[in-house]
Amino acid sequence: MNPAKRFEIFSRFRAANPHPTTELEYTTPFELLIAVLLSAQSTDVGVNKATRRLWPVANTPQKILDLGLDELKTYISTIGLYNTKARNVIATCQILVDQYGGEVPRAREALEALPGVGRKTANVVLNTAFGEPTMAVDTHIFRVSNRTKIAPGKNVDQVEMKLLKFVPKEFLQDAHHWLILHGRYTCVARRPKCWNCIINDLCEFRDKTPAPDGLVAPDAVPPVALPAA
């Protein structure tokens, strides 16, 4: 993998999806923060089903505090680990009310100090709500980065640092959305859909998956002449 390949990879992602964003449904930084907090080890689809019921009733820190822990649980009980997440949401809302006037802070240190909020969640909020070029490495990004060799690393921290270093600056703002979506729908864990991948000729995964029997692969993107690694 070299800079020219990486540039072409992200150029194709941008051409296919010029304005990517999270699949979590939100309208404010607070809604995004809570949705991401709830999404740990859960699907965005499952979180959206819960928050579609919750947001019309309580979509600010004070309203969720007024709702109370037990009532909050009834809205998110379909989400995995909902008991722990409910306690974290209540504790986070209390801090936001007491220390930040009910607003979501824009500082990483302040975000990561909130209960249930780690580096990945903070990166999502900083990027998606506040427009900072952060890299929120989840299981999808970790897999895609290693499998394609865009930014291989032994853990999420290594992958994050390499992505921040290697992704061309003009793509950094949207890069983590493209990589998540690519991992969620194309470069899936068990059997990647290499035969239907727009970066197939650039990816350095050796054991590319052929098209299933009876299915004709779409026309591939014409190979691009790139400098050798």
Short mmCIF file of C-alpha atoms in Angstrom, two decimals, residues 109-206:
data_model
loop_
_atom_site.label_atom_id
_atom_site.label_comp_id
_atom_site.label_asym_id
_atom_site.label_seq_id
_atom_site.Cartn_x
_atom_site.Cartn_y
_atom_site.Cartn_z
CA GLU A 109 -10.97 15.19 27.63
CA ALA A 110 -14.39 16.36 28.80
CA LEU A 111 -16.19 13.91 26.53
CA GLU A 112 -14.06 10.95 27.57
CA ALA A 113 -14.70 11.78 31.25
CA LEU A 114 -18.43 11.13 30.77
CA PRO A 115 -19.69 7.73 32.01
CA GLY A 116 -19.84 5.20 29.19
CA VAL A 117 -17.99 7.46 26.77
CA GLY A 118 -14.65 6.19 25.51
CA ARG A 119 -12.29 7.37 22.82
CA LYS A 120 -14.33 5.93 19.96
CA THR A 121 -17.55 7.60 21.10
CA ALA A 122 -15.73 10.89 21.65
CA ASN A 123 -14.26 10.67 18.15
CA VAL A 124 -17.70 10.11 16.61
CA VAL A 125 -19.15 13.13 18.41
CA LEU A 126 -16.17 15.36 17.60
CA ASN A 127 -16.30 14.36 13.94
CA THR A 128 -20.00 14.12 13.21
CA ALA A 129 -21.41 16.79 15.52
CA PHE A 130 -18.52 19.26 15.53
CA GLY A 131 -16.74 18.68 12.21
CA GLU A 132 -13.33 17.64 13.50
CA PRO A 133 -11.23 15.23 11.38
CA THR A 134 -11.12 12.43 13.94
CA MET A 135 -11.01 8.67 13.28
CA ALA A 136 -13.45 6.58 15.29
CA VAL A 137 -12.09 3.05 14.91
CA ASP A 138 -14.72 0.37 15.49
CA THR A 139 -14.63 -3.32 14.53
CA HIS A 140 -15.51 -2.50 10.91
CA ILE A 141 -12.73 0.06 10.47
CA PHE A 142 -10.24 -2.18 12.28
CA ARG A 143 -11.06 -5.05 9.92
CA VAL A 144 -11.05 -2.99 6.72
CA SER A 145 -7.82 -1.20 7.62
CA ASN A 146 -6.02 -4.47 8.26
CA ARG A 147 -7.56 -6.53 5.49
CA THR A 148 -6.93 -3.96 2.75
CA LYS A 149 -3.60 -2.87 4.28
CA ILE A 150 -4.72 0.78 4.21
CA ALA A 151 -3.55 1.12 7.81
CA PRO A 152 -2.71 -2.21 9.46
CA GLY A 153 -2.31 -2.34 13.21
CA LYS A 154 -2.47 -4.77 16.12
CA ASN A 155 -5.07 -2.77 18.05
CA VAL A 156 -7.55 0.06 17.52
CA ASP A 157 -5.15 2.70 18.80
CA GLN A 158 -2.49 1.72 16.27
CA VAL A 159 -5.02 1.70 13.45
CA GLU A 160 -6.35 5.11 14.48
CA MET A 161 -2.89 6.66 14.54
CA LYS A 162 -1.96 5.14 11.18
CA LEU A 163 -5.19 6.28 9.54
CA LEU A 164 -4.65 9.82 10.80
CA LYS A 165 -1.15 9.65 9.33
CA PHE A 166 -1.87 7.90 6.02
CA VAL A 167 -5.31 9.09 4.89
CA PRO A 168 -4.87 12.09 2.58
CA LYS A 169 -5.89 15.29 4.37
CA GLU A 170 -8.72 16.14 2.01
CA PHE A 171 -10.48 12.88 2.90
CA LEU A 172 -9.94 12.84 6.68
CA GLN A 173 -13.25 14.43 7.63
CA ASP A 174 -15.32 11.70 5.97
CA ALA A 175 -12.89 8.78 6.01
CA HIS A 176 -14.22 6.96 9.05
CA HIS A 177 -17.78 7.01 7.66
CA TRP A 178 -16.63 5.53 4.35
CA LEU A 179 -14.62 2.82 6.10
CA ILE A 180 -17.46 1.90 8.46
CA LEU A 181 -19.97 1.65 5.62
CA HIS A 182 -17.51 -0.33 3.51
CA GLY A 183 -16.98 -2.78 6.35
CA ARG A 184 -20.67 -3.00 7.16
CA TYR A 185 -21.93 -3.72 3.66
CA THR A 186 -19.04 -4.87 1.43
CA CYS A 187 -15.90 -5.86 3.34
CA VAL A 188 -17.92 -7.91 5.80
CA ALA A 189 -16.30 -10.14 8.39
CA ARG A 190 -16.97 -13.72 7.31
CA ARG A 191 -17.18 -13.54 3.53
CA PRO A 192 -16.21 -10.17 2.06
CA LYS A 193 -18.01 -9.23 -1.13
CA CYS A 194 -14.79 -8.68 -3.07
CA TRP A 195 -16.57 -9.39 -6.34
CA ASN A 196 -18.75 -6.33 -5.77
CA CYS A 197 -16.10 -3.99 -4.34
CA ILE A 198 -15.18 -0.64 -5.87
CA ILE A 199 -11.60 -0.89 -4.57
CA ASN A 200 -11.03 -4.54 -5.48
CA ASP A 201 -8.05 -3.81 -7.72
CA LEU A 202 -6.41 -1.60 -5.09
CA CYS A 203 -7.03 -3.70 -2.00
CA GLU A 204 -4.12 -5.89 -0.89
CA PHE A 205 -6.24 -8.68 0.60
CA ARG A 206 -4.85 -11.87 -0.93
#
